[in-house]
XYZ file of N, CA and C in Angstrom:
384
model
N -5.138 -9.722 -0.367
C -4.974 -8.718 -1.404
C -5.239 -7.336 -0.822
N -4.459 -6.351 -1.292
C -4.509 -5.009 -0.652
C -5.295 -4.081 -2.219
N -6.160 -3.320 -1.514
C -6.566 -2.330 -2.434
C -6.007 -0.514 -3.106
N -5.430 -0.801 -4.381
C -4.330 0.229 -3.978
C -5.021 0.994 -5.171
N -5.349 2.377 -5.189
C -5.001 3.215 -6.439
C -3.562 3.961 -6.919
N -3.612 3.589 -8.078
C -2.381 3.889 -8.624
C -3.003 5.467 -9.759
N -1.938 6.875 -9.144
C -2.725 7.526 -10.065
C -1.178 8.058 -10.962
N -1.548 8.324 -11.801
C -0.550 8.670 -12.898
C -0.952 10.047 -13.828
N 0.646 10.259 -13.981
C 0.289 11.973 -14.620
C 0.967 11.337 -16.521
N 0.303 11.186 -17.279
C 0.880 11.515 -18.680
C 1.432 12.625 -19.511
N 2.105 12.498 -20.420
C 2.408 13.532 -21.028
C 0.648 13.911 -21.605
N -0.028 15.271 -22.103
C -0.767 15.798 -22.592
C -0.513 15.837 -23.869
N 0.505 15.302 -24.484
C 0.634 15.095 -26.411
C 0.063 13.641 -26.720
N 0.420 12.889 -25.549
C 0.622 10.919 -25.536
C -0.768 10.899 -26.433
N -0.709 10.172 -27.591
C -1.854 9.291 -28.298
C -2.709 8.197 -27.424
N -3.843 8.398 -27.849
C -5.168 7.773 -27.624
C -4.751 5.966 -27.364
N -4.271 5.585 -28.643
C -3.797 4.396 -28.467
C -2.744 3.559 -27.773
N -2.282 4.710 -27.575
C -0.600 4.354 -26.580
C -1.305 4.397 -25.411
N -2.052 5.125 -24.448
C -2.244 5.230 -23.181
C -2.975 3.708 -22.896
N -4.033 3.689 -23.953
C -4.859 2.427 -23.980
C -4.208 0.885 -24.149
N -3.300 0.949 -24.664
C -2.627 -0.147 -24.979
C -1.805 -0.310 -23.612
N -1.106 0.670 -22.894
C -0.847 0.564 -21.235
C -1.535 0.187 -20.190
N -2.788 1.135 -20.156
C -3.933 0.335 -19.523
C -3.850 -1.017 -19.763
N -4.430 -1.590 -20.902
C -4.504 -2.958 -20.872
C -3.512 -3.859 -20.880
N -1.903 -3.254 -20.994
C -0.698 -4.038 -20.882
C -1.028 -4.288 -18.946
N -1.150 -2.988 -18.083
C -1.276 -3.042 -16.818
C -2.450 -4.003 -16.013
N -3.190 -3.649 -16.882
C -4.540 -4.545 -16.276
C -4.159 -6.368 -16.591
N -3.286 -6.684 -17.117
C -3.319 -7.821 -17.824
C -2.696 -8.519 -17.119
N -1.522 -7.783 -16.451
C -0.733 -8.107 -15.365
C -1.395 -7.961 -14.166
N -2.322 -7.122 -13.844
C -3.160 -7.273 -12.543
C -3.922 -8.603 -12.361
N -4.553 -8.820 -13.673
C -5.513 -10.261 -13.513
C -4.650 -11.463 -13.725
N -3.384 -11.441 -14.606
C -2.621 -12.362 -15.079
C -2.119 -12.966 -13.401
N -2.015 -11.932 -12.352
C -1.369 -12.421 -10.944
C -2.429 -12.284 -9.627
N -4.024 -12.623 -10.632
C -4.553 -13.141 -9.348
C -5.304 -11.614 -9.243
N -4.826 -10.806 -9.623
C -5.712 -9.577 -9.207
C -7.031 -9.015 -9.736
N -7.415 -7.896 -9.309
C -8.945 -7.911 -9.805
C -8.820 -6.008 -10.243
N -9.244 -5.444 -11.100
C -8.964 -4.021 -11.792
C -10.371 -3.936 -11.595
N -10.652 -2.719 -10.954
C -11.920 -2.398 -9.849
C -12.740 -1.023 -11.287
N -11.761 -0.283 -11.220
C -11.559 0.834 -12.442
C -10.886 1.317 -12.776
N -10.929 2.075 -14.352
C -9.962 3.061 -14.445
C -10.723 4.015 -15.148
N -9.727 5.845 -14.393
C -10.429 6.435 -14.547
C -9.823 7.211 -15.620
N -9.916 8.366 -16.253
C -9.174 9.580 -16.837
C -9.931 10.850 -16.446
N -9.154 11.462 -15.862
C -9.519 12.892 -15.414
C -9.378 13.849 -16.078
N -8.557 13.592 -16.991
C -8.344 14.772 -18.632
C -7.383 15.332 -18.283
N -7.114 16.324 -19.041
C -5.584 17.323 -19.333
C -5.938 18.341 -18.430
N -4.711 18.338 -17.086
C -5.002 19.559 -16.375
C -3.916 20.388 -16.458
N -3.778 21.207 -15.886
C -2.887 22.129 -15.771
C -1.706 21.444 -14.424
N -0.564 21.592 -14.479
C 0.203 21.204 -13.780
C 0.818 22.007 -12.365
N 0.766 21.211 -11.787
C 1.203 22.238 -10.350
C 2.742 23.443 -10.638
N 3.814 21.929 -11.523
C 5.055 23.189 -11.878
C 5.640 22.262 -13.228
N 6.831 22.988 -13.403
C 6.488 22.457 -14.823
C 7.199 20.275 -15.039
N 6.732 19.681 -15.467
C 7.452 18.297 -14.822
C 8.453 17.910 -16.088
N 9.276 17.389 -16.114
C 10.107 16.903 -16.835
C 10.257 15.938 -16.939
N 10.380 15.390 -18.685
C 10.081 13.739 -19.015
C 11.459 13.396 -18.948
N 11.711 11.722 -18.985
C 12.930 11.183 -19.317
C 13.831 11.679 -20.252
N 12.822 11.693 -21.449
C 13.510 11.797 -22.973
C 12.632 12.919 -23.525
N 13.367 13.407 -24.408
C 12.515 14.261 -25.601
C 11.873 13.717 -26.618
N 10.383 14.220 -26.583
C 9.621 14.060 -27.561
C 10.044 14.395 -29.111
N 9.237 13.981 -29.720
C 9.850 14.025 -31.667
C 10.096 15.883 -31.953
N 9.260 16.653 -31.358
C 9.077 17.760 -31.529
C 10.275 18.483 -30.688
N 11.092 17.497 -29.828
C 11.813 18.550 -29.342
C 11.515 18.496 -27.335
N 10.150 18.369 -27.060
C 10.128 19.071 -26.369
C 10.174 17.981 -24.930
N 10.499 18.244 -23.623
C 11.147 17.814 -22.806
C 10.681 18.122 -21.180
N 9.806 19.240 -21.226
C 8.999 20.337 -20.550
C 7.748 20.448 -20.546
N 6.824 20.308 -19.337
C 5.259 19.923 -19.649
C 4.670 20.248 -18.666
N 3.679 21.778 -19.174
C 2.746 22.337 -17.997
C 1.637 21.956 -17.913
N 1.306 21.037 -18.903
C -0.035 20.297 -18.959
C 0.234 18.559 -18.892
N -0.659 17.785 -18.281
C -0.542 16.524 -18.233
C -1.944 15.811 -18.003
N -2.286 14.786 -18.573
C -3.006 14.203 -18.528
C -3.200 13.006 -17.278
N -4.285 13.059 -16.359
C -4.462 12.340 -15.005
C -5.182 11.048 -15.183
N -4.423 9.996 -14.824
C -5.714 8.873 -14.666
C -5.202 8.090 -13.605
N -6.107 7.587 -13.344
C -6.412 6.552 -11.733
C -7.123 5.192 -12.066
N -5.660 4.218 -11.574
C -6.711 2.869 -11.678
C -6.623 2.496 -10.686
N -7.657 1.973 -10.331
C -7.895 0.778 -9.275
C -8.735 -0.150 -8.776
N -7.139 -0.618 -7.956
C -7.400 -2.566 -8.144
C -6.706 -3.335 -6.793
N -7.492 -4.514 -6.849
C -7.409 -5.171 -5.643
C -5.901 -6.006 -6.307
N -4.725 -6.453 -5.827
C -3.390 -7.015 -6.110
C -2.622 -7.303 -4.298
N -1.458 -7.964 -4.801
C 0.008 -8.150 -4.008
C 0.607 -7.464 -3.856
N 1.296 -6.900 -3.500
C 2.428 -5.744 -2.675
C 3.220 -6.251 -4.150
N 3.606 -7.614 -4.122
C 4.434 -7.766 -5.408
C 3.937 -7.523 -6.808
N 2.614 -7.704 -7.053
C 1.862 -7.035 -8.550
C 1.588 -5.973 -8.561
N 1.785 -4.831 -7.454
C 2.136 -3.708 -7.475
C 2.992 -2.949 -7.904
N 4.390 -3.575 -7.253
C 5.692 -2.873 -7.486
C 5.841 -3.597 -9.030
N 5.124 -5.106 -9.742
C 5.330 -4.422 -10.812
C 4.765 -3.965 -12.040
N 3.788 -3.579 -11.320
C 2.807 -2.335 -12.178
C 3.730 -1.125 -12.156
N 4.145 -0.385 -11.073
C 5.108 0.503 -10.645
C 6.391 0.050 -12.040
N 7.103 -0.924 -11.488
C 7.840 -1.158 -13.013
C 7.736 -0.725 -13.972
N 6.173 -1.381 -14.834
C 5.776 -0.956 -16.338
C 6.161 0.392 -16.683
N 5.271 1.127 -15.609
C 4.874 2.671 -15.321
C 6.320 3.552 -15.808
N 7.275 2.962 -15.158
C 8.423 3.958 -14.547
C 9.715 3.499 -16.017
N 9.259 2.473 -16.366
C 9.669 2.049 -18.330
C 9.141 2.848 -19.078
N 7.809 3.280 -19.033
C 7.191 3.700 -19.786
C 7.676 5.368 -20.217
N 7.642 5.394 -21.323
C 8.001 7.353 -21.842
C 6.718 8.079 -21.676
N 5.750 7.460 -21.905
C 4.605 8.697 -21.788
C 3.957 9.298 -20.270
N 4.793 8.074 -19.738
C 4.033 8.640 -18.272
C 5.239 9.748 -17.385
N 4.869 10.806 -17.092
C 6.028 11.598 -16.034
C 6.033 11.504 -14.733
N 4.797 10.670 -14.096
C 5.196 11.016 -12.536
C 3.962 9.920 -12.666
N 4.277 9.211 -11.571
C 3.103 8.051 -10.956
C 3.107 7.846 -9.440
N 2.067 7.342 -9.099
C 2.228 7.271 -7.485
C 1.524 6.129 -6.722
N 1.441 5.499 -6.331
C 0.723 3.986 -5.428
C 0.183 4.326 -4.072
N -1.043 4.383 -3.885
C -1.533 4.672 -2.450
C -2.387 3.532 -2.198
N -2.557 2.850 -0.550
C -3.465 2.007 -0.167
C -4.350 3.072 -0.108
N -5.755 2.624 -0.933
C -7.337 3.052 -0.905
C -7.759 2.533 0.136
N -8.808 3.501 0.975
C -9.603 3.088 1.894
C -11.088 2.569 1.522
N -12.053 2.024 1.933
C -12.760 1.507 1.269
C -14.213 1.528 2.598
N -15.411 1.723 2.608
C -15.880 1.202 4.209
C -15.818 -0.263 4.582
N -15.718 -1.474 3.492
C -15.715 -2.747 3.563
C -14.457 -2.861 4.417
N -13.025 -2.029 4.785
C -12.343 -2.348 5.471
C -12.696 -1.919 6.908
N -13.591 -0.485 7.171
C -14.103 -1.051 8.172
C -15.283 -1.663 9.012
N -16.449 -2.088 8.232
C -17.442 -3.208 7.973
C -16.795 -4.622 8.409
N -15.412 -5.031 8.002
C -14.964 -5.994 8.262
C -13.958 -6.242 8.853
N -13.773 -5.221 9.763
C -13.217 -5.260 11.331
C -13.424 -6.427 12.076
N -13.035 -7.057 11.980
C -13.151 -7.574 13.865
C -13.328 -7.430 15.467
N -12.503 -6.632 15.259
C -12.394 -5.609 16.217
C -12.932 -4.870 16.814
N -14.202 -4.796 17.654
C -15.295 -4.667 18.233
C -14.699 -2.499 18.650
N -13.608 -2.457 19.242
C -13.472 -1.178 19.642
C -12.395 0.013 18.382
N -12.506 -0.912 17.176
C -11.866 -0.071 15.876
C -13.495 -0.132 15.148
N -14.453 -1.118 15.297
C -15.257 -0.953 14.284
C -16.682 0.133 14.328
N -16.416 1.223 13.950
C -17.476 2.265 14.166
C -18.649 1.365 14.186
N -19.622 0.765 12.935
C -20.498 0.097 13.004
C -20.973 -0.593 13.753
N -19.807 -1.486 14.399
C -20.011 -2.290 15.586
C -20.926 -1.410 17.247
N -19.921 -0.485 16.920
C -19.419 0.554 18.311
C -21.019 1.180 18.114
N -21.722 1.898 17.011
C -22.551 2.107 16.774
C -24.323 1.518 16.994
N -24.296 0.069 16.600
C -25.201 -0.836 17.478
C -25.335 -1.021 18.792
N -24.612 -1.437 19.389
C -23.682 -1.513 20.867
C -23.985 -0.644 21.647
N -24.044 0.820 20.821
C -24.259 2.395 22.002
C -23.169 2.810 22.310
N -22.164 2.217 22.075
C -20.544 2.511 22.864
C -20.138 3.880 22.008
N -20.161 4.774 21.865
C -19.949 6.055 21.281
C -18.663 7.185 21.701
C-alpha cells in the first residue's frame, strides 16, 4: 500500500452536508478496498491563486471562483483505489481542482533496508 494525500480545492458556496457526505462516500471506498484513511483535514476558505472555473453553473448563476475551500485526506490505498478516488472527485460538481501526491512519512525511511539510503542506519554506524 502506498501513502498518498489527496488535496482538493471546493467550491466556497458547497454545503456542509454535501462535502461530508463525499468525504464519507471517499473514505468508504478507501476501507471498502483494503485501505486505511489516516485523516482528513479542512483548511477553510482561502483566497485563490487565480480565478478557477467549475464544470457547470451554480443555481445563482455563477461559474467563476476566487475563493475555495481546501481539504486534505490522507490514506494508506492501491495505485488502483486511488485513481478511483480521483474518479469520484473529478464526477463530482463541488469540487474544482484536485490533486494526488505520494506523502513522505519517516517510517519510509526507518524502514529502509538499505543500510547506505537509511539516514538512521548511517547515523548509528558513524558513516556520515
Amino acid at each position: 500500500m502506498v501513502f498518498y494525500e489527496c488535496m482538493m480545492t471546493a467550491k466556497n458556496t458547497s454545503h456542509y452536508n454535501i462535502l461530508t457526505a463525499l468525504m464519507k462516500e471517499i473514505s468508504l471506498k478507501i476501507v471498502n478496498n483494503g485501505g486505511i484513511v489516516r485523516s482528513i483535514q479542512n483548511h477553510g476558505i482561502r483566497q485563490l491563486p487565480h480565478r478557477f472555473k467549475a464544470k457547470y453553473a451554480d443555481r445563482e448563476g455563477n461559474r467563476y471562483y476566487e475563493k475555495g475551500r481546501f481539504i486534505s485526506v490522507f490514506y494508506d490505498a492501491s495505485p488502483n483505489t486511488m485513481r478511483q478516488v480521483g474518479g469520484i472527485l473529478n464526477l463530482n460538481e463541488e469540487i474544482l481542482r484536485n490533486t494526488h501526491l505520494r506523502a513522505t512519512n519517516k517510517f519510509n525511511d526507518v524502514n529502509n533496508s538499505r543500510e547506505s539510503k537509511n539516514s538512521y542506519v548511517r547515523e548509528i554506524l558513524g558513516d556520515h
